Coordinates of C-alpha atoms and ligand atoms in Angstrom, one line a residue:
X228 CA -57.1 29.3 216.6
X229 CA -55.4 32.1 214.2
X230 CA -58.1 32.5 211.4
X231 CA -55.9 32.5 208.7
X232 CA -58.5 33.2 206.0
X233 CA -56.1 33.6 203.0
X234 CA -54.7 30.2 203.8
X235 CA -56.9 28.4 201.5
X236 CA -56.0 30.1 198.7
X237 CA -51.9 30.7 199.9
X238 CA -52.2 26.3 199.6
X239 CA -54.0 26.0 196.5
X240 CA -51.7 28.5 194.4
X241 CA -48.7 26.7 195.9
X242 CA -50.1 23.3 195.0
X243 CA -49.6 24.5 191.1
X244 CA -46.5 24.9 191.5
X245 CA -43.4 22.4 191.1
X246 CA -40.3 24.1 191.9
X247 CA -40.0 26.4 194.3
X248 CA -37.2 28.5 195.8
X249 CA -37.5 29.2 199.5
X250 CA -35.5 32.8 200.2
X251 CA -34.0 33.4 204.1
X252 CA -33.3 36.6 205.0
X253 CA -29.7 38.6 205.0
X254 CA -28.1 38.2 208.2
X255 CA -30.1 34.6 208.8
X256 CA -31.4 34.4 212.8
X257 CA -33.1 31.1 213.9
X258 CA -36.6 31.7 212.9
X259 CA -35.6 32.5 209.1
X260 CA -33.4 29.4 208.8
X261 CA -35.8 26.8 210.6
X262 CA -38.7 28.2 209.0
X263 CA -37.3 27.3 205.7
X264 CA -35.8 23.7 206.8
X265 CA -39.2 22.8 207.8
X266 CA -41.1 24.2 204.9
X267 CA -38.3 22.7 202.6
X268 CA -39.3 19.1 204.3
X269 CA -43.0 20.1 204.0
X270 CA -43.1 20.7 200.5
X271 CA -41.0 17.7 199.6
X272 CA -43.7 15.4 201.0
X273 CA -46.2 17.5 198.8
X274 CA -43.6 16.6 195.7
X275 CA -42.1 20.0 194.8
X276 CA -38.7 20.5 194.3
X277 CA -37.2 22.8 196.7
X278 CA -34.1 24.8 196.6
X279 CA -32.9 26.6 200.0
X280 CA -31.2 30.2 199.4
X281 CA -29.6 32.8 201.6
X282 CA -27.1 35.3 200.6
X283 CA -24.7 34.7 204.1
X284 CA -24.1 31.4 205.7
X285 CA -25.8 29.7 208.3
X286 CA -24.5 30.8 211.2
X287 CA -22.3 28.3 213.1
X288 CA -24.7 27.8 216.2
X289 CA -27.3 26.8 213.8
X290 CA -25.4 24.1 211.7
X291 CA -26.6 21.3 214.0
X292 CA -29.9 21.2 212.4
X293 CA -30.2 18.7 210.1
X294 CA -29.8 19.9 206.0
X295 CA -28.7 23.2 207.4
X296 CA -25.8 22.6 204.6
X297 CA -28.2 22.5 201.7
X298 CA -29.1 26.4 201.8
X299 CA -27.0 27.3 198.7
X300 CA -26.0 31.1 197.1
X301 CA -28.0 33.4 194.9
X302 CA -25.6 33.0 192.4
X303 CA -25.9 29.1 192.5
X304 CA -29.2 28.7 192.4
X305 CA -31.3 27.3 189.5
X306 CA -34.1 30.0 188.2
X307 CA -37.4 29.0 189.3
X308 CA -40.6 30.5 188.6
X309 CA -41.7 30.8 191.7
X310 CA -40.2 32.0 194.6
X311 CA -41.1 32.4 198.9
X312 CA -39.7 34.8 201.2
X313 CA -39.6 33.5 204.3
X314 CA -39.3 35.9 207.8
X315 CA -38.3 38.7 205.4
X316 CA -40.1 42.0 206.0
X317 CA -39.3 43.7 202.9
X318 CA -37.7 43.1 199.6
X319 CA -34.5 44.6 201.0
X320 CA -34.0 41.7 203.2
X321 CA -33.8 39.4 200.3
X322 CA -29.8 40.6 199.7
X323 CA -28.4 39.4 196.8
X324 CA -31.3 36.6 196.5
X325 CA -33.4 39.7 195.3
X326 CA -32.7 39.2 191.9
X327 CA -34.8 35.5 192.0
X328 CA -37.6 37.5 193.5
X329 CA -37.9 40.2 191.0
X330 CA -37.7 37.6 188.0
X331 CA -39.8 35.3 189.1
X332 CA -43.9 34.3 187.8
X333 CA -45.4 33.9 190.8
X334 CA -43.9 34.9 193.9
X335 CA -45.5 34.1 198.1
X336 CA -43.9 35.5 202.0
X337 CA -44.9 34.1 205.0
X338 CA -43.6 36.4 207.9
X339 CA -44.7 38.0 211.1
X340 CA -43.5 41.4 210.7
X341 CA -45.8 44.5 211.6
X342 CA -43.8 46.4 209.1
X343 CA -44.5 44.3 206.5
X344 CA -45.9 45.2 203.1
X345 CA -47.6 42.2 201.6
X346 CA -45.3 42.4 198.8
X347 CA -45.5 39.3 197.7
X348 CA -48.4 37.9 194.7
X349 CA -49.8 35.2 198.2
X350 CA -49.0 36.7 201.7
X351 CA -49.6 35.0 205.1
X352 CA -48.3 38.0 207.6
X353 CA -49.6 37.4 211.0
X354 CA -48.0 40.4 212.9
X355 CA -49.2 38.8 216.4
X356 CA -47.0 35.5 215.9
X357 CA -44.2 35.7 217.7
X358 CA -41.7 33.7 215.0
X359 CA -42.7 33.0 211.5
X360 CA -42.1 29.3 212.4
X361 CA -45.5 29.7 214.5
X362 CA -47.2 31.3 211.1
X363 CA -45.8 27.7 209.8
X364 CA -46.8 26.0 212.4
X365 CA -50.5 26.9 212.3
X366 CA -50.7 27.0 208.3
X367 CA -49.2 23.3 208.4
X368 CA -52.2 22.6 211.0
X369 CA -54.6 24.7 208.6
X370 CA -53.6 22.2 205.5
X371 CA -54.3 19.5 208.0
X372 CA -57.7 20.5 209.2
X373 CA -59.0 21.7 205.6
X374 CA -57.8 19.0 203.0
X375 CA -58.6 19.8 199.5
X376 CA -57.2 16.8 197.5
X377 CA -54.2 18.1 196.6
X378 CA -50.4 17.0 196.8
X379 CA -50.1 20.5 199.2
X380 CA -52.2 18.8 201.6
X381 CA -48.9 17.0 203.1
X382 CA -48.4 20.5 204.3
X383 CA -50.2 19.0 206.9
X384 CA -47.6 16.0 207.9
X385 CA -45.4 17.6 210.6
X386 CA -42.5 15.0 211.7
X387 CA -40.4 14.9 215.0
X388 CA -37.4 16.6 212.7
X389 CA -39.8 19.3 211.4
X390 CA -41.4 19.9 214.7
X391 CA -37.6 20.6 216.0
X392 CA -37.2 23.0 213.2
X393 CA -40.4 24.7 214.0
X394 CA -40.0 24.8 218.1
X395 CA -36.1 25.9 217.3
X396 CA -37.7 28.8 215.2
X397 CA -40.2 29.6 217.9
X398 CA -37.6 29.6 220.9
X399 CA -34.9 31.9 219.3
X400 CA -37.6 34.7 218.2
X401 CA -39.0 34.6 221.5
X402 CA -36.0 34.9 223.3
X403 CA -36.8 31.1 225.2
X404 CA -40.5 32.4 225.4
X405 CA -39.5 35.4 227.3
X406 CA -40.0 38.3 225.4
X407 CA -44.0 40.2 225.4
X408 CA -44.2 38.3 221.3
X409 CA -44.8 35.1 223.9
X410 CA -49.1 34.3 223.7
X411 CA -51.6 31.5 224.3
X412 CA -50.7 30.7 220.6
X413 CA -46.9 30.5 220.9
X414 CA -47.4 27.9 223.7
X415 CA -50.2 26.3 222.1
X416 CA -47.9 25.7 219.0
X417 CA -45.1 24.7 221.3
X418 CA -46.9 22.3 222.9
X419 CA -48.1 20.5 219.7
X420 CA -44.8 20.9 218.5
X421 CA -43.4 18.8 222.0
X422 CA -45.8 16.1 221.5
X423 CA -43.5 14.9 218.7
X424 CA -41.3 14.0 220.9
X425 CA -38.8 16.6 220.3
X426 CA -35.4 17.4 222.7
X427 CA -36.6 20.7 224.4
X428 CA -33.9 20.8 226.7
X429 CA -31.4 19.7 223.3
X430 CA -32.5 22.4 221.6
X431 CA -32.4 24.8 224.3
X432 CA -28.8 23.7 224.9
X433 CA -27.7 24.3 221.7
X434 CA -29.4 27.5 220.6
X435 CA -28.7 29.3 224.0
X436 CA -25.9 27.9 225.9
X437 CA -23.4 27.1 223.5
X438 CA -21.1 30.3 223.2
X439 CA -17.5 30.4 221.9
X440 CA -15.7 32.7 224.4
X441 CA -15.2 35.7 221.8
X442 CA -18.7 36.3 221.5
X443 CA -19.0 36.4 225.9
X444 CA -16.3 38.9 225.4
X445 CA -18.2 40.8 222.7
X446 CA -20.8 41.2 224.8
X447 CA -18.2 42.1 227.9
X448 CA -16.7 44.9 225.3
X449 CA -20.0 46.4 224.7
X450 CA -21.2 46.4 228.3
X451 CA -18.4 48.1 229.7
X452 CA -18.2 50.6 227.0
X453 CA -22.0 51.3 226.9
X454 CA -23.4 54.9 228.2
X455 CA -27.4 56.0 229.2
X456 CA -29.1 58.7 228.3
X457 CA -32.3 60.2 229.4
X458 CA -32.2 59.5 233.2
X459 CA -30.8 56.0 232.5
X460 CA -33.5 55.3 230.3
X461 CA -31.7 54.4 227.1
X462 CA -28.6 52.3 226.9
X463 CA -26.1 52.9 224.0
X464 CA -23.3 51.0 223.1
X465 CA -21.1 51.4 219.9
X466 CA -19.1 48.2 218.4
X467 CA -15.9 49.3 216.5
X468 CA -15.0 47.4 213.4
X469 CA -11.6 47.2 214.7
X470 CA -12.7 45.3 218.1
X471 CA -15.2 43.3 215.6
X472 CA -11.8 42.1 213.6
X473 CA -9.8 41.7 216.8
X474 CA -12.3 38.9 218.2
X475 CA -12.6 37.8 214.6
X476 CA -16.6 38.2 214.9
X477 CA -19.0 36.8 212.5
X478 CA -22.4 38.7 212.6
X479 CA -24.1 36.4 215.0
X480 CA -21.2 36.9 217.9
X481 CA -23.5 40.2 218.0
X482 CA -26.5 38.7 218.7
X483 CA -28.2 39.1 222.6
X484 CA -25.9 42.4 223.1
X485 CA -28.9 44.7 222.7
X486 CA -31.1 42.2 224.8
X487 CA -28.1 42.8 227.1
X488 CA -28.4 46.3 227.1
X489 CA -31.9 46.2 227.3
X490 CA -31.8 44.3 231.0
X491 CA -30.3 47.2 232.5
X492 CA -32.9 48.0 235.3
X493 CA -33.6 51.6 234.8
X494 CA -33.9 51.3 230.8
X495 CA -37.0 51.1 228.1
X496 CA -34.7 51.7 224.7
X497 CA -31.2 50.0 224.0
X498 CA -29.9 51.0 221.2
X499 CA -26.5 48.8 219.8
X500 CA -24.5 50.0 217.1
X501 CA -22.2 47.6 214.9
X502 CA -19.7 48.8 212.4
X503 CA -20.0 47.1 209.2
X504 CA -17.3 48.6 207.0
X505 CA -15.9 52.4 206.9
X506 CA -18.9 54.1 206.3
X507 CA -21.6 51.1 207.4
X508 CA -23.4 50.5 210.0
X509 CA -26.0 48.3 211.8
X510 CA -28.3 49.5 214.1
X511 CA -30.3 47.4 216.8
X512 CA -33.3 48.8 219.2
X513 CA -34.5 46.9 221.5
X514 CA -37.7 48.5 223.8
X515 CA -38.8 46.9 227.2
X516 CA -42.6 48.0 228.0
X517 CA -44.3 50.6 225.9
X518 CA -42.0 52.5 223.2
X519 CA -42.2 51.2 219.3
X520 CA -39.3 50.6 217.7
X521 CA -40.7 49.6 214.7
X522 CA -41.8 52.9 214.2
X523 CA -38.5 54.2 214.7
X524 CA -36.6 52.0 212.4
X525 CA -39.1 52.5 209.3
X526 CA -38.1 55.8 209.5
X527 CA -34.7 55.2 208.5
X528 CA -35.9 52.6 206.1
X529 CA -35.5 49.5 208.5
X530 CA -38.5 47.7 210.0
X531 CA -39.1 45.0 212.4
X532 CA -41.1 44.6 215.8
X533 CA -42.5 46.7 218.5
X534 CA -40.0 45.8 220.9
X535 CA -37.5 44.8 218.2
X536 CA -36.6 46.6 215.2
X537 CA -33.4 47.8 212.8
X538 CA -31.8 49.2 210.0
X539 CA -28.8 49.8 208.4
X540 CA -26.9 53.5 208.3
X541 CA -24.5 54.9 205.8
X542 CA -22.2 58.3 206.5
X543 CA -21.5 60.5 210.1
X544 CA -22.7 58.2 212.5
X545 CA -21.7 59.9 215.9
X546 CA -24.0 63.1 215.1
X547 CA -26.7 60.5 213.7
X548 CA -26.3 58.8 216.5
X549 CA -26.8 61.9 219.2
X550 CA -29.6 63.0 216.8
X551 CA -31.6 59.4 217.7
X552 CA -30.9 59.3 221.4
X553 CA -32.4 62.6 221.3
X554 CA -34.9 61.9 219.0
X555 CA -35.5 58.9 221.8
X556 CA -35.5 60.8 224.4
X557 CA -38.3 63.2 223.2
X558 CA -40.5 60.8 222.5
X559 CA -39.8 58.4 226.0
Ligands
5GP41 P1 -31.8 42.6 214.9 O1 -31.6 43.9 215.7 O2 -31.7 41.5 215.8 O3 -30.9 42.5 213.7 O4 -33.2 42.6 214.3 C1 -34.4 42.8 215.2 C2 -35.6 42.8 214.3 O5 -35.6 43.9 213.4 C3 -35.8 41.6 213.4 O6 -37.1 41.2 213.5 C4 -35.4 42.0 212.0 O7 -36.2 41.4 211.1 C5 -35.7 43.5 212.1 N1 -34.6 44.2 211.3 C6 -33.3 44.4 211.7 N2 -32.7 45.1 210.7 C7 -33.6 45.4 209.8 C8 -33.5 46.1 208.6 O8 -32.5 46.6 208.1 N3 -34.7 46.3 207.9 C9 -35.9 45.7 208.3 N4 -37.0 45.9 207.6 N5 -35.9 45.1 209.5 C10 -34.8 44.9 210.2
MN42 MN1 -38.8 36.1 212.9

């Protein structure tokens, strides 16, 4: 399974060190925050201090997992020398944690992004895992099967909590193991992950089918107001900031509209705009079969997945945003 061959020394550097901060990216989804609850528990066992940082909140429908409360601020956190990014595919999604990245000793990512840069002093990218908590999963199983007598080894001592973390992780970047990112590895991990004993069905419940009425009719706004392009091959929908403040939104009452848009029948791209502020703006494609959206987003400096990407936009967005669907359709 998943080779992994930097693993031994990712371990080994980690084992030197005793305090580590573990970094989620901006805009937190599942996968970022259980991958750092269960690598926070991981690395207790192995006796290192951990502190948990984000630069937003954890987003409501996560708060049920346990120590979701202990992620803390940039600002609040004690200076460590070393520091892991975790999920984030660039420096940019570090937010206003950056700062503990750039002045750090030693710094390490684990992440699944195709678009990542190995930016980081110790990477472990593996760009055909569909969630970083199954790059996690299978480096926890690594220090298992390759003990070095070290403290890291107890990397290696999954628990029904962790294994919660780590299936949650799984299930939300895979859309409930729906999406293409879904291999023989993902439901190998899974199953490991369900011999712990772990709620499937629990999880599942409260991940997916848990949704304050605003955000169902968000996703009602957005539908209705959506338009195609291309012989009904792109989707486009545009969220106001005024209908944003209206439902009194937080950014994951956003999440699943692309997916949304991306169900319509006839349609490869979706394409979902959300106004930030004034000027700001977040973009998120979503492809169905073939076209990369990764490669589309680096272009305008965001990043992501072949059949999920995004990036953020600043100044005229309607003739930006005619520009893209044409851009799109060219290339469809
Ligand atoms: P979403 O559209 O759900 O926000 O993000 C979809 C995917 O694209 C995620 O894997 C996320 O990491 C990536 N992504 C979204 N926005 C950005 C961005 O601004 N920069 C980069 N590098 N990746 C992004
Ligand atoms: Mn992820």
């Amino acid at each position: 399974m998943n080779p992994m061959n930097n693993s031994l020394k990712f371990l080994s550097e980690l084992d030197k060190q005793s305090d580590i901060i573990l970094i989620a990216h901006t805009s937190p989804d599942g996968d970022t925050i259980c991958s750092c609850l269960a690598l926070f528990e991981l690395l207790k066992k192995c006796g290192k201090n951990v502190q948990l940082v984000c630069d937003c909140v954890v987003p409501p429908i996560l708060s049920f997992f346990e120590n979701s409360d202990k992620f803390i601020m940039p600002e609040d956190a004690v200076k460590s020398p070393c520091v892991m990014t975790v999920d984030c595919s660039d420096t940019g999604r570090l937010g206003r944690a950056y700062p503990l990245f750039e002045n750090a000793d030693v710094t390490f990512c684990i992440d699944h992004h195709i678009t990542n840069t190995a930016f980081a002093d110790y990477n472990i990218i593996d760009a055909e895992a569909a969630a970083t908590a199954q790059v996690v999963y299978f480096l926890s199983e690594f220090a298992k099967n390759n003990k070095q007598n070290l403290k890291i080894d107890s990397l290696g001592d999954i628990d029904k909590n962790i294994a919660s973390y780590l299936y949650g992780g799984i299930l939300t970047d895979t859309g409930r193991f729906a999406y293409s990112n879904s291999t023989a590895d993902t439901f190998y991990a899974a199953s490991k992950l369900v011999e712990f004993g772990i709620d499937v069905s629990d999880l599942c419940e409260k991940l997916f089918m848990t949704i304050p009425l605003r955000k169902s009719k968000l996703l009602g706004y957005c539908l209705e107001k959506s338009k195609l392009f291309s012989n009904e091959r792109i989707a486009y929908s545009f969220l106001p900031l005024a209908v944003v403040k209206e439902y009194n939104a937080g950014n994951n009452d956003t999440e699943g509209i692309v997916e949304n848009l991306r169900n319509i029948d006839t349609v490869e791209v979706a394409v979902f705009v959300r106004q930030d502020d004034e000027n700001r703006y977040k973009i998120s494609t979503r492809s169905k079969k073939y076209f990369d959206v990764s490669e589309l987003c680096r272009k305008y400096g965001g990043g992501g997945h072949k059949r999920a990407a995004g990036f953020n936009f600043e100044g005229d967005i309607d003739s930006f945003i005619d520009n893209l669907i044409a851009e799109i359709g060219n290339e469809l």
